[in-house]
PDB file of C-alpha atoms in Angstrom:
ATOM      1  CA  UNK A  21     120.391  72.226  95.495  1.00  0.00           C
ATOM      2  CA  UNK A  22     120.811  69.553  98.163  1.00  0.00           C
ATOM      3  CA  UNK A  23     122.662  71.599 100.758  1.00  0.00           C
ATOM      4  CA  UNK A  24     122.081  70.866 104.424  1.00  0.00           C
ATOM      5  CA  UNK A  25     119.574  73.197 106.106  1.00  0.00           C
ATOM      6  CA  UNK A  26     120.900  75.830 108.497  1.00  0.00           C
ATOM      7  CA  UNK A  27     118.524  74.456 111.118  1.00  0.00           C
ATOM      8  CA  UNK A  28     115.485  72.248 111.290  1.00  0.00           C
ATOM      9  CA  UNK A  29     113.233  75.040 112.547  1.00  0.00           C
ATOM     10  CA  UNK A  30     110.056  74.856 110.404  1.00  0.00           C
ATOM     11  CA  UNK A  31     110.233  78.561 109.570  1.00  0.00           C
ATOM     12  CA  UNK A  32     113.871  78.246 108.491  1.00  0.00           C
ATOM     13  CA  UNK A  33     113.148  75.141 106.405  1.00  0.00           C
ATOM     14  CA  UNK A  34     110.280  76.948 104.662  1.00  0.00           C
ATOM     15  CA  UNK A  35     112.342  80.077 104.060  1.00  0.00           C
ATOM     16  CA  UNK A  36     115.104  78.020 102.502  1.00  0.00           C
ATOM     17  CA  UNK A  37     112.573  77.241  99.757  1.00  0.00           C
ATOM     18  CA  UNK A  38     110.515  80.464  99.717  1.00  0.00           C
ATOM     19  CA  UNK A  39     113.130  82.910 100.957  1.00  0.00           C
ATOM     20  CA  UNK A  40     113.038  85.204  97.956  1.00  0.00           C
ATOM     21  CA  UNK A  41     110.155  87.034  96.357  1.00  0.00           C
ATOM     22  CA  UNK A  42     110.353  85.271  92.998  1.00  0.00           C
ATOM     23  CA  UNK A  43     109.491  81.812  94.288  1.00  0.00           C
ATOM     24  CA  UNK A  44     106.269  83.016  95.910  1.00  0.00           C
ATOM     25  CA  UNK A  45     105.414  85.193  92.893  1.00  0.00           C
ATOM     26  CA  UNK A  46     105.764  82.218  90.551  1.00  0.00           C
ATOM     27  CA  UNK A  47     103.435  80.240  92.819  1.00  0.00           C
ATOM     28  CA  UNK A  48     101.071  83.216  93.000  1.00  0.00           C
ATOM     29  CA  UNK A  49     100.811  83.338  89.213  1.00  0.00           C
ATOM     30  CA  UNK A  50     100.104  79.618  88.952  1.00  0.00           C
ATOM     31  CA  UNK A  51      97.609  79.573  91.838  1.00  0.00           C
ATOM     32  CA  UNK A  52      95.700  82.811  91.238  1.00  0.00           C
ATOM     33  CA  UNK A  53      96.313  83.665  87.577  1.00  0.00           C
ATOM     34  CA  UNK A  54      96.170  80.127  86.233  1.00  0.00           C
ATOM     35  CA  UNK A  55      99.485  80.450  84.389  1.00  0.00           C
ATOM     36  CA  UNK A  56     100.854  77.020  83.467  1.00  0.00           C
ATOM     37  CA  UNK A  57     103.500  77.647  80.768  1.00  0.00           C
ATOM     38  CA  UNK A  58     106.974  79.171  80.964  1.00  0.00           C
ATOM     39  CA  UNK A  59     106.131  82.043  78.587  1.00  0.00           C
ATOM     40  CA  UNK A  60     102.996  82.889  80.581  1.00  0.00           C
ATOM     41  CA  UNK A  61     105.030  83.017  83.788  1.00  0.00           C
ATOM     42  CA  UNK A  62     107.461  85.453  82.168  1.00  0.00           C
ATOM     43  CA  UNK A  63     104.640  88.004  81.803  1.00  0.00           C
ATOM     44  CA  UNK A  64     104.342  88.865  85.496  1.00  0.00           C
ATOM     45  CA  UNK A  65     104.004  92.567  86.352  1.00  0.00           C
ATOM     46  CA  UNK A  66     107.202  92.421  88.382  1.00  0.00           C
ATOM     47  CA  UNK A  67     109.354  91.603  85.332  1.00  0.00           C
ATOM     48  CA  UNK A  68     111.047  88.303  86.179  1.00  0.00           C
ATOM     49  CA  UNK A  69     114.083  87.493  84.033  1.00  0.00           C
ATOM     50  CA  UNK A  70     114.360  84.224  82.124  1.00  0.00           C
ATOM     51  CA  UNK A  71     117.277  82.910  84.189  1.00  0.00           C
ATOM     52  CA  UNK A  72     115.531  83.677  87.504  1.00  0.00           C
ATOM     53  CA  UNK A  73     112.291  82.059  86.320  1.00  0.00           C
ATOM     54  CA  UNK A  74     114.134  78.948  85.124  1.00  0.00           C
ATOM     55  CA  UNK A  75     115.940  78.701  88.470  1.00  0.00           C
ATOM     56  CA  UNK A  76     112.770  79.140  90.546  1.00  0.00           C
ATOM     57  CA  UNK A  77     110.869  76.564  88.481  1.00  0.00           C
ATOM     58  CA  UNK A  78     113.782  74.154  88.976  1.00  0.00           C
ATOM     59  CA  UNK A  79     113.648  74.811  92.748  1.00  0.00           C
ATOM     60  CA  UNK A  80     109.884  74.287  92.908  1.00  0.00           C
ATOM     61  CA  UNK A  81     110.195  71.056  90.912  1.00  0.00           C
ATOM     62  CA  UNK A  82     113.071  69.850  93.116  1.00  0.00           C
ATOM     63  CA  UNK A  83     111.086  70.456  96.310  1.00  0.00           C
ATOM     64  CA  UNK A  84     107.977  68.744  95.004  1.00  0.00           C
ATOM     65  CA  UNK A  85     105.781  71.815  94.720  1.00  0.00           C
ATOM     66  CA  UNK A  86     105.384  71.579  90.940  1.00  0.00           C
ATOM     67  CA  UNK A  87     105.436  68.884  88.323  1.00  0.00           C
ATOM     68  CA  UNK A  88     106.366  69.389  84.691  1.00  0.00           C
ATOM     69  CA  UNK A  89     104.886  67.471  81.766  1.00  0.00           C
ATOM     70  CA  UNK A  90     104.769  67.802  78.026  1.00  0.00           C
ATOM     71  CA  UNK A  91     101.771  69.884  76.960  1.00  0.00           C
ATOM     72  CA  UNK A  92      99.503  67.592  74.924  1.00  0.00           C
ATOM     73  CA  UNK A  93      98.282  70.627  72.971  1.00  0.00           C
ATOM     74  CA  UNK A  94     101.740  71.781  71.877  1.00  0.00           C
ATOM     75  CA  UNK A  95     104.735  69.480  71.408  1.00  0.00           C
ATOM     76  CA  UNK A  96     107.329  72.153  72.204  1.00  0.00           C
ATOM     77  CA  UNK A  97     105.720  73.388  75.428  1.00  0.00           C
ATOM     78  CA  UNK A  98     105.760  72.062  78.952  1.00  0.00           C
ATOM     79  CA  UNK A  99     102.903  72.509  81.367  1.00  0.00           C
ATOM     80  CA  UNK A 100     103.539  73.090  85.062  1.00  0.00           C
ATOM     81  CA  UNK A 101     101.111  71.731  87.634  1.00  0.00           C
ATOM     82  CA  UNK A 102     100.791  72.306  91.340  1.00  0.00           C
ATOM     83  CA  UNK A 103     101.257  69.387  93.688  1.00  0.00           C
ATOM     84  CA  UNK A 104      99.284  68.854  96.879  1.00  0.00           C
ATOM     85  CA  UNK A 105     102.229  70.390  98.758  1.00  0.00           C
ATOM     86  CA  UNK A 106     101.837  73.610  96.774  1.00  0.00           C
ATOM     87  CA  UNK A 107      98.048  73.645  97.077  1.00  0.00           C
ATOM     88  CA  UNK A 108      98.486  73.403 100.855  1.00  0.00           C
ATOM     89  CA  UNK A 109     100.173  76.823 100.668  1.00  0.00           C
ATOM     90  CA  UNK A 110      96.931  78.575  99.647  1.00  0.00           C
ATOM     91  CA  UNK A 111      96.037  79.656 103.218  1.00  0.00           C
ATOM     92  CA  UNK A 112      99.529  81.131 103.681  1.00  0.00           C
ATOM     93  CA  UNK A 113      99.367  82.933 100.318  1.00  0.00           C
ATOM     94  CA  UNK A 114      95.932  84.293 101.225  1.00  0.00           C
ATOM     95  CA  UNK A 115      97.210  85.621 104.540  1.00  0.00           C
ATOM     96  CA  UNK A 116     100.244  87.264 102.903  1.00  0.00           C
ATOM     97  CA  UNK A 117      97.870  88.942 100.428  1.00  0.00           C
ATOM     98  CA  UNK A 118      95.476  90.010 103.198  1.00  0.00           C
ATOM     99  CA  UNK A 119      98.327  91.505 105.207  1.00  0.00           C
ATOM    100  CA  UNK A 120      99.621  93.404 102.161  1.00  0.00           C
ATOM    101  CA  UNK A 121      96.127  94.685 101.349  1.00  0.00           C
ATOM    102  CA  UNK A 122      95.592  95.905 104.920  1.00  0.00           C
ATOM    103  CA  UNK A 123      98.993  97.407 105.654  1.00  0.00           C
ATOM    104  CA  UNK A 124     100.576  98.427 102.359  1.00  0.00           C
ATOM    105  CA  UNK A 125      99.628 100.519  99.354  1.00  0.00           C
ATOM    106  CA  UNK A 126      98.162  97.562  97.448  1.00  0.00           C
ATOM    107  CA  UNK A 127      96.185  98.029  94.251  1.00  0.00           C
ATOM    108  CA  UNK A 128      92.472  97.406  94.828  1.00  0.00           C
ATOM    109  CA  UNK A 129      92.039  95.317  91.667  1.00  0.00           C
ATOM    110  CA  UNK A 130      95.101  93.199  92.445  1.00  0.00           C
ATOM    111  CA  UNK A 131      93.782  92.689  95.992  1.00  0.00           C
ATOM    112  CA  UNK A 132      90.460  91.225  94.845  1.00  0.00           C
ATOM    113  CA  UNK A 133      91.287  87.534  95.388  1.00  0.00           C
ATOM    114  CA  UNK A 134      92.868  88.211  98.795  1.00  0.00           C
ATOM    115  CA  UNK A 135      89.784  90.187  99.817  1.00  0.00           C
ATOM    116  CA  UNK A 136      87.317  87.570  98.555  1.00  0.00           C
ATOM    117  CA  UNK A 137      89.209  84.693 100.169  1.00  0.00           C
ATOM    118  CA  UNK A 138      89.637  86.637 103.417  1.00  0.00           C
ATOM    119  CA  UNK A 139      85.898  87.320 103.630  1.00  0.00           C
ATOM    120  CA  UNK A 140      85.049  83.746 102.621  1.00  0.00           C
ATOM    121  CA  UNK A 141      87.291  82.240 105.269  1.00  0.00           C
ATOM    122  CA  UNK A 142      88.584  78.678 105.479  1.00  0.00           C
ATOM    123  CA  UNK A 143      85.492  77.144 103.849  1.00  0.00           C
ATOM    124  CA  UNK A 144      86.098  79.197 100.699  1.00  0.00           C
ATOM    125  CA  UNK A 145      89.843  78.462 100.809  1.00  0.00           C
ATOM    126  CA  UNK A 146      89.092  74.731 100.865  1.00  0.00           C
ATOM    127  CA  UNK A 147      86.677  75.061  97.956  1.00  0.00           C
ATOM    128  CA  UNK A 148      89.270  77.039  95.977  1.00  0.00           C
ATOM    129  CA  UNK A 149      91.924  74.446  96.860  1.00  0.00           C
ATOM    130  CA  UNK A 150      89.629  71.684  95.595  1.00  0.00           C
ATOM    131  CA  UNK A 151      89.223  73.560  92.311  1.00  0.00           C
ATOM    132  CA  UNK A 152      93.021  73.726  92.069  1.00  0.00           C
ATOM    133  CA  UNK A 153      93.285  70.014  92.840  1.00  0.00           C
ATOM    134  CA  UNK A 154      90.894  69.210  90.022  1.00  0.00           C
ATOM    135  CA  UNK A 155      92.731  71.480  87.562  1.00  0.00           C
ATOM    136  CA  UNK A 156      96.254  70.357  88.455  1.00  0.00           C
ATOM    137  CA  UNK A 157      95.858  66.825  89.815  1.00  0.00           C
ATOM    138  CA  UNK A 158      92.596  65.578  88.328  1.00  0.00           C
ATOM    139  CA  UNK A 159      89.017  65.273  89.557  1.00  0.00           C
ATOM    140  CA  UNK A 160      89.835  62.286  91.781  1.00  0.00           C
ATOM    141  CA  UNK A 161      92.155  64.490  93.889  1.00  0.00           C
ATOM    142  CA  UNK A 162      89.275  66.634  95.149  1.00  0.00           C
ATOM    143  CA  UNK A 163      88.543  66.312  98.865  1.00  0.00           C
ATOM    144  CA  UNK A 164      84.855  67.152  98.325  1.00  0.00           C
ATOM    145  CA  UNK A 165      82.395  66.784  95.485  1.00  0.00           C
ATOM    146  CA  UNK A 166      82.043  69.811  93.184  1.00  0.00           C
ATOM    147  CA  UNK A 167      79.403  72.148  94.572  1.00  0.00           C
ATOM    148  CA  UNK A 168      80.251  71.261  98.171  1.00  0.00           C
ATOM    149  CA  UNK A 169      80.840  74.460 100.080  1.00  0.00           C
ATOM    150  CA  UNK A 170      81.025  78.012  98.768  1.00  0.00           C
ATOM    151  CA  UNK A 171      82.034  78.745  95.180  1.00  0.00           C
ATOM    152  CA  UNK A 172      85.150  80.854  94.658  1.00  0.00           C
ATOM    153  CA  UNK A 173      84.035  81.843  91.142  1.00  0.00           C
ATOM    154  CA  UNK A 174      80.644  82.974  92.460  1.00  0.00           C
ATOM    155  CA  UNK A 175      82.256  84.883  95.341  1.00  0.00           C
ATOM    156  CA  UNK A 176      84.524  86.736  92.866  1.00  0.00           C
ATOM    157  CA  UNK A 177      81.566  87.429  90.576  1.00  0.00           C
ATOM    158  CA  UNK A 178      79.551  88.849  93.465  1.00  0.00           C
ATOM    159  CA  UNK A 179      82.471  90.976  94.633  1.00  0.00           C
ATOM    160  CA  UNK A 180      82.934  92.492  91.180  1.00  0.00           C
ATOM    161  CA  UNK A 181      79.242  92.969  90.361  1.00  0.00           C
ATOM    162  CA  UNK A 182      78.086  96.563  90.165  1.00  0.00           C
ATOM    163  CA  UNK A 183      75.741  97.425  93.036  1.00  0.00           C
ATOM    164  CA  UNK A 184      72.120  97.517  91.961  1.00  0.00           C
ATOM    165  CA  UNK A 185      70.585 100.975  91.869  1.00  0.00           C
TER     166      UNK A 185
END
């Protein structure tokens, strides 16, 4: 896993980590679906196999995008947490989702977070990223106090609320 990069171009270096769909889908499920355990990550709609998931988790751990710790609630489970490096990918993940929603035959329900974050812009992304920091890194990792800026949960609630008649 410590092979020399093909080049030091930033796009190449990034693609050497994220160059297959599974790596980004694992991150997607942790970031947007809140999955933190191996068995939860196996339940993705795309049908990831156990060996591929294990390999991608190993890659993400190796590159400092995830940490792994024993789950205090269950002795035989590990819990995966995002690092700041992974949380910094939220804007890129949002833009990939926005592009897919605009240009491909994306499911409307599965496009909800991309749509909400697109409409909310960078201020909402930062608020969402702070929520992730608190969940994965602890409250002290937040860049802003809770309640600062727009609320992702409220934006999703408003987007899914039935229009008043």
